[in-house]
Amino acid sequence: MSTLATSEAPLDVLAIAAHRDDVEQTCGGTLLKMAQRGRRTGILDLTQGEMGTRGTAEEREREAADAAKILRVSWRQALDIPDGRVENNFENRLKVAGVIREQRPRVVILPYWEGRHPDHYTASKLGYEACFLAGLAKLEVSVARAPSAANSVEPHASLEAGRRQDAGATNLRPHRPFKIIYATLYYDVRPTFVVDITQLFEARFQALMAYKSQFSDQEAGKDLFPAQAEIRARIEAMARFYGLLGGVTYAEPFLQKEVGLVEDLTLIPVKSI
Ligand SMILES: [Zn+2]
């Protein structure tokens, strides 16, 4: 097994979320769009999904790998933070900071910082503070890994993530992402921008449906989970709504805390009137 090679390309975009399937629901189309444009994308799931009403953590792991292939992500991994108990503590911040230093993303996508599910809004704060910590020069951060050796997913040809498990990588250089944006789909807040996923809507839906243990029609949790046709209708309605805001058919919503910077007024997209 190789050690962590410094020549491995950093990620252009890393999406961090509490649960396997969150990214597929909130920003999967955007990740696929980035991959199609030649960007290197990745997904960090904070938990392994052991508390889900349906399916086991192992099933979800396989399903997450299938979804990652559809979204063409270069790297995906799940941490071992307990499902349903995502806490913004120093230990967890260090785990996420280790991934930030290892994968060196230019852009990090976090969940929006308010929401119904405590894991979602906690993941937002945890992710932000981990990005900050990852840049502190004097902080030593090592890479924490979930026990399962099969936890790494390499939907593309390379085996880099699996190798990195054995790297025992310490002394990772400080790194802070240039940009942090928030995927707002789970919360009713006006986005500051949307990404056009009109061409990618079908693939994104298929990535979500890869979680067969969660979304195929079945008895377990029938009163909690809507039927698949209903799921599609809801997802399409949301994508259309945000598409409408951007003047396209389907879109995914995001929020950035910073203001937009404009060079040429004639190139600002989205019609006003
Ligand atoms: Zn979730």
Tab-separated table of C-alpha atoms and ligand atoms in Angstrom:
chain	number	residue	atom	x	y	z
A	1	MET	CA	0.000	0.000	0.000
A	2	SER	CA	1.262	3.406	-0.899
A	3	THR	CA	1.582	6.296	1.466
A	4	LEU	CA	-0.279	9.497	0.939
A	5	ALA	CA	1.241	10.893	-2.213
A	6	THR	CA	1.446	14.631	-2.408
A	7	SER	CA	0.933	14.497	-6.159
A	8	GLU	CA	-2.677	13.305	-5.802
A	9	ALA	CA	-4.975	15.946	-7.133
A	10	PRO	CA	-6.976	17.934	-4.619
A	11	LEU	CA	-10.751	17.933	-4.914
A	12	ASP	CA	-12.324	20.879	-6.682
A	13	VAL	CA	-15.611	20.426	-4.818
A	14	LEU	CA	-16.331	18.490	-1.618
A	15	ALA	CA	-19.918	18.102	-0.402
A	16	ILE	CA	-20.274	17.308	3.305
A	17	ALA	CA	-23.557	16.052	4.756
A	18	ALA	CA	-24.886	14.182	7.774
A	19	HIS	CA	-26.400	11.144	6.085
A	20	ARG	CA	-25.838	9.022	3.042
A	21	ASP	CA	-28.444	10.241	0.519
A	22	ASP	CA	-28.498	13.856	1.794
A	23	VAL	CA	-26.120	15.023	-0.927
A	24	GLU	CA	-28.129	13.154	-3.574
A	25	GLN	CA	-31.201	15.108	-2.481
A	26	THR	CA	-29.706	18.561	-2.039
A	27	CYS	CA	-26.856	19.011	-4.527
A	28	GLY	CA	-26.345	15.781	-6.527
A	29	GLY	CA	-27.129	17.460	-9.840
A	30	THR	CA	-24.594	20.178	-9.152
A	31	LEU	CA	-21.882	17.628	-8.337
A	32	LEU	CA	-22.602	15.751	-11.548
A	33	LYS	CA	-22.511	18.989	-13.505
A	34	MET	CA	-19.104	19.822	-12.025
A	35	ALA	CA	-17.801	16.332	-12.886
A	36	GLN	CA	-19.035	16.747	-16.457
A	37	ARG	CA	-17.058	19.974	-16.636
A	38	GLY	CA	-13.916	18.080	-15.671
A	39	ARG	CA	-13.904	19.035	-11.994
A	40	ARG	CA	-12.865	16.564	-9.331
A	41	THR	CA	-15.708	16.092	-6.866
A	42	GLY	CA	-16.143	14.248	-3.578
A	43	ILE	CA	-18.694	13.439	-0.889
A	44	LEU	CA	-18.080	13.111	2.843
A	45	ASP	CA	-20.954	11.518	4.736
A	46	LEU	CA	-20.565	12.116	8.471
A	47	THR	CA	-22.530	9.034	9.546
A	48	GLN	CA	-23.107	5.528	8.242
A	49	GLY	CA	-26.886	5.414	8.556
A	50	GLU	CA	-27.228	2.766	11.253
A	51	MET	CA	-30.291	4.444	12.815
A	52	GLY	CA	-32.401	4.460	9.654
A	53	THR	CA	-35.871	2.911	9.864
A	54	ARG	CA	-35.136	1.003	6.688
A	55	GLY	CA	-32.047	-0.990	5.715
A	56	THR	CA	-28.700	-1.503	7.458
A	57	ALA	CA	-25.526	0.578	7.400
A	58	GLU	CA	-23.963	-2.059	5.111
A	59	GLU	CA	-26.800	-1.791	2.604
A	60	ARG	CA	-26.506	1.984	2.671
A	61	GLU	CA	-22.778	1.716	2.051
A	62	ARG	CA	-23.346	-0.273	-1.134
A	63	GLU	CA	-26.114	2.052	-2.206
A	64	ALA	CA	-23.929	5.107	-1.560
A	65	ALA	CA	-21.288	3.582	-3.847
A	66	ASP	CA	-23.881	3.057	-6.584
A	67	ALA	CA	-25.131	6.629	-6.222
A	68	ALA	CA	-21.546	7.946	-6.323
A	69	LYS	CA	-20.995	6.185	-9.649
A	70	ILE	CA	-24.070	7.808	-11.139
A	71	LEU	CA	-22.920	11.232	-9.911
A	72	ARG	CA	-19.375	10.506	-11.152
A	73	VAL	CA	-17.721	11.592	-7.919
A	74	SER	CA	-14.008	10.826	-7.607
A	75	TRP	CA	-14.000	10.249	-3.868
A	76	ARG	CA	-16.558	9.286	-1.264
A	77	GLN	CA	-16.215	8.249	2.323
A	78	ALA	CA	-18.302	7.980	5.499
A	79	LEU	CA	-17.005	8.908	8.932
A	80	ASP	CA	-17.978	6.978	12.064
A	81	ILE	CA	-19.951	9.738	13.795
A	82	PRO	CA	-23.069	8.134	15.361
A	83	ASP	CA	-26.211	8.485	13.234
A	84	GLY	CA	-28.819	10.634	14.974
A	85	ARG	CA	-26.145	12.025	17.271
A	86	VAL	CA	-24.055	14.323	15.107
A	87	GLU	CA	-22.413	16.614	17.651
A	88	ASN	CA	-20.310	19.671	17.007
A	89	ASN	CA	-17.523	18.744	19.408
A	90	PHE	CA	-13.769	19.045	19.060
A	91	GLU	CA	-13.270	15.356	18.335
A	92	ASN	CA	-15.679	15.457	15.404
A	93	ARG	CA	-14.278	18.750	14.130
A	94	LEU	CA	-10.847	17.140	14.033
A	95	LYS	CA	-12.190	14.179	12.043
A	96	VAL	CA	-13.671	16.473	9.412
A	97	ALA	CA	-10.621	18.760	9.458
A	98	GLY	CA	-8.468	15.690	8.697
A	99	VAL	CA	-10.495	15.065	5.545
A	100	ILE	CA	-10.273	18.735	4.543
A	101	ARG	CA	-6.491	18.650	4.850
A	102	GLU	CA	-6.243	15.350	3.040
A	103	GLN	CA	-8.568	16.179	0.135
A	104	ARG	CA	-7.761	19.922	-0.033
A	105	PRO	CA	-11.038	21.046	-1.641
A	106	ARG	CA	-11.308	24.442	-3.312
A	107	VAL	CA	-15.073	24.567	-2.647
A	108	VAL	CA	-16.959	22.946	0.241
A	109	ILE	CA	-20.722	22.473	0.110
A	110	LEU	CA	-22.333	22.289	3.570
A	111	PRO	CA	-25.963	21.833	4.582
A	112	TYR	CA	-27.815	25.038	5.495
A	113	TRP	CA	-27.422	25.927	9.177
A	114	GLU	CA	-31.099	25.688	10.110
A	115	GLY	CA	-33.457	22.778	9.598
A	116	ARG	CA	-35.781	20.183	11.034
A	117	HIS	CA	-33.267	17.403	11.578
A	118	PRO	CA	-30.648	18.222	14.260
A	119	ASP	CA	-28.009	16.178	12.367
A	120	HIS	CA	-28.442	18.463	9.338
A	121	TYR	CA	-28.011	21.821	11.039
A	122	THR	CA	-25.319	20.466	13.342
A	123	ALA	CA	-23.411	19.147	10.303
A	124	SER	CA	-23.439	22.708	8.952
A	125	LYS	CA	-21.762	24.257	12.004
A	126	LEU	CA	-19.471	21.277	12.451
A	127	GLY	CA	-18.382	21.483	8.820
A	128	TYR	CA	-17.747	25.234	8.956
A	129	GLU	CA	-15.690	25.037	12.135
A	130	ALA	CA	-13.751	22.049	10.781
A	131	CYS	CA	-12.849	24.106	7.682
A	132	PHE	CA	-11.553	26.806	9.991
A	133	LEU	CA	-9.559	24.377	12.161
A	134	ALA	CA	-8.058	22.706	9.092
A	135	GLY	CA	-6.283	25.957	8.283
A	136	LEU	CA	-4.628	26.449	11.675
A	137	ALA	CA	-0.920	25.970	11.083
A	138	LYS	CA	-0.084	24.818	14.591
A	139	LEU	CA	-2.905	22.302	14.924
A	140	GLU	CA	-1.899	18.688	14.382
A	141	VAL	CA	-4.597	16.729	12.614
A	142	SER	CA	-4.533	13.055	11.721
A	143	VAL	CA	-7.026	11.238	9.553
A	144	ALA	CA	-9.746	9.288	11.307
A	145	ARG	CA	-11.333	6.403	9.489
A	146	ALA	CA	-14.422	4.334	10.063
A	147	PRO	CA	-13.564	0.710	10.927
A	148	SER	CA	-15.025	-0.829	7.782
A	149	ALA	CA	-12.299	-1.385	5.177
A	150	ALA	CA	-14.926	-1.331	2.466
A	151	ASN	CA	-16.000	2.105	3.575
A	152	SER	CA	-14.090	3.825	0.814
A	153	VAL	CA	-15.751	4.218	-2.491
A	154	GLU	CA	-13.837	4.738	-5.685
A	155	PRO	CA	-16.383	4.943	-8.425
A	156	HIS	CA	-13.679	6.026	-10.833
A	157	ALA	CA	-10.709	3.934	-11.742
A	158	SER	CA	-8.317	5.001	-9.018
A	159	LEU	CA	-7.919	3.263	-5.689
A	160	GLU	CA	-6.648	6.336	-3.964
A	161	ALA	CA	-9.240	6.519	-1.193
A	162	GLY	CA	-8.629	2.912	-0.204
A	163	ARG	CA	-4.910	3.505	-0.104
A	164	ARG	CA	-5.365	6.565	1.976
A	165	GLN	CA	-7.007	4.450	4.641
A	166	ASP	CA	-3.705	2.757	5.229
A	167	ALA	CA	-1.648	5.863	4.989
A	168	GLY	CA	-2.101	6.645	8.685
A	169	ALA	CA	-1.562	10.125	7.415
A	170	THR	CA	-0.421	12.558	10.052
A	171	ASN	CA	1.360	15.844	9.531
A	172	LEU	CA	-1.144	16.884	6.914
A	173	ARG	CA	-0.478	20.393	5.729
A	174	PRO	CA	-2.962	23.085	6.798
A	175	HIS	CA	-5.643	23.822	4.245
A	176	ARG	CA	-8.751	25.969	4.130
A	177	PRO	CA	-11.243	25.857	1.273
A	178	PHE	CA	-11.453	29.059	-0.743
A	179	LYS	CA	-15.228	28.942	-0.808
A	180	ILE	CA	-17.941	27.558	1.466
A	181	ILE	CA	-21.495	27.439	0.118
A	182	TYR	CA	-24.653	26.064	1.685
A	183	ALA	CA	-27.129	23.692	0.044
A	184	THR	CA	-30.515	25.025	1.164
A	185	LEU	CA	-32.962	22.535	-0.339
A	186	TYR	CA	-33.969	21.059	3.035
A	187	TYR	CA	-34.972	24.451	4.417
A	188	ASP	CA	-37.384	27.148	3.330
A	189	VAL	CA	-34.954	29.997	2.797
A	190	ARG	CA	-34.385	32.121	-0.283
A	191	PRO	CA	-31.198	30.987	-2.034
A	192	THR	CA	-28.606	33.508	-3.214
A	193	PHE	CA	-28.011	31.487	-6.378
A	194	VAL	CA	-29.230	28.342	-8.112
A	195	VAL	CA	-27.409	25.867	-10.351
A	196	ASP	CA	-29.143	24.806	-13.547
A	197	ILE	CA	-29.515	21.009	-13.478
A	198	THR	CA	-32.087	20.732	-16.268
A	199	GLN	CA	-29.953	18.236	-18.226
A	200	LEU	CA	-29.054	16.302	-15.083
A	201	PHE	CA	-32.365	15.965	-13.311
A	202	GLU	CA	-32.932	12.367	-14.419
A	203	ALA	CA	-29.457	11.208	-13.373
A	204	ARG	CA	-29.801	12.925	-10.028
A	205	PHE	CA	-33.127	11.177	-9.455
A	206	GLN	CA	-31.541	7.839	-10.357
A	207	ALA	CA	-28.731	8.521	-7.878
A	208	LEU	CA	-31.328	8.939	-5.148
A	209	MET	CA	-33.192	5.827	-6.254
A	210	ALA	CA	-29.924	3.900	-5.899
A	211	TYR	CA	-30.825	3.882	-2.191
A	212	LYS	CA	-33.182	1.009	-2.785
A	213	SER	CA	-33.406	0.152	0.910
A	214	GLN	CA	-34.811	3.624	1.515
A	215	PHE	CA	-36.904	4.453	-1.497
A	216	SER	CA	-38.245	1.308	-3.113
A	217	ASP	CA	-41.891	0.679	-2.238
A	218	GLN	CA	-42.032	-1.700	0.738
A	219	GLU	CA	-43.811	-2.470	4.008
A	220	ALA	CA	-41.231	-1.242	6.553
A	221	GLY	CA	-41.848	2.382	7.507
A	222	LYS	CA	-44.765	2.656	5.090
A	223	ASP	CA	-46.388	5.463	7.059
A	224	LEU	CA	-43.067	7.345	7.278
A	225	PHE	CA	-41.952	7.040	3.660
A	226	PRO	CA	-43.988	8.123	0.638
A	227	ALA	CA	-44.333	5.865	-2.396
A	228	GLN	CA	-41.740	6.252	-5.153
A	229	ALA	CA	-44.096	8.042	-7.542
A	230	GLU	CA	-44.843	10.578	-4.826
A	231	ILE	CA	-41.123	11.068	-4.119
A	232	ARG	CA	-40.509	11.811	-7.776
A	233	ALA	CA	-43.363	14.307	-7.879
A	234	ARG	CA	-42.021	16.112	-4.811
A	235	ILE	CA	-38.437	16.207	-6.042
A	236	GLU	CA	-39.533	17.450	-9.424
A	237	ALA	CA	-41.708	20.160	-7.860
A	238	MET	CA	-38.787	21.430	-5.789
A	239	ALA	CA	-36.382	21.366	-8.729
A	240	ARG	CA	-38.931	23.206	-10.877
A	241	PHE	CA	-39.539	25.826	-8.236
A	242	TYR	CA	-35.846	26.665	-7.957
A	243	GLY	CA	-35.521	26.391	-11.722
A	244	LEU	CA	-38.219	29.013	-12.072
A	245	LEU	CA	-36.266	31.390	-9.817
A	246	GLY	CA	-33.299	31.076	-12.173
A	247	GLY	CA	-35.258	31.093	-15.426
A	248	VAL	CA	-34.471	27.462	-16.259
A	249	THR	CA	-36.445	24.208	-15.975
A	250	TYR	CA	-34.736	22.489	-13.023
A	251	ALA	CA	-32.247	23.885	-10.520
A	252	GLU	CA	-30.684	23.293	-7.103
A	253	PRO	CA	-30.597	26.129	-4.533
A	254	PHE	CA	-27.551	27.437	-2.667
A	255	LEU	CA	-26.673	30.247	-0.352
A	256	GLN	CA	-23.385	32.078	0.006
A	257	LYS	CA	-22.673	34.443	2.880
A	258	GLU	CA	-20.469	36.692	0.765
A	259	VAL	CA	-21.701	39.249	-1.764
A	260	GLY	CA	-21.405	38.564	-5.482
A	261	LEU	CA	-18.580	40.263	-7.386
A	262	VAL	CA	-19.392	41.494	-10.894
A	263	GLU	CA	-17.016	42.454	-13.692
A	264	ASP	CA	-19.463	43.146	-16.539
A	265	LEU	CA	-23.070	44.222	-15.902
A	266	THR	CA	-24.196	42.900	-19.270
A	267	LEU	CA	-23.260	39.344	-18.324
A	268	ILE	CA	-25.258	39.054	-15.097
A	269	PRO	CA	-27.615	36.099	-15.593
A	270	VAL	CA	-31.322	35.753	-14.650
A	271	LYS	CA	-33.855	38.137	-16.168
A	272	SER	CA	-35.350	40.846	-13.970
A	273	ILE	CA	-38.517	41.785	-15.838
B	1	ZN	ZN	-30.338	13.519	6.292
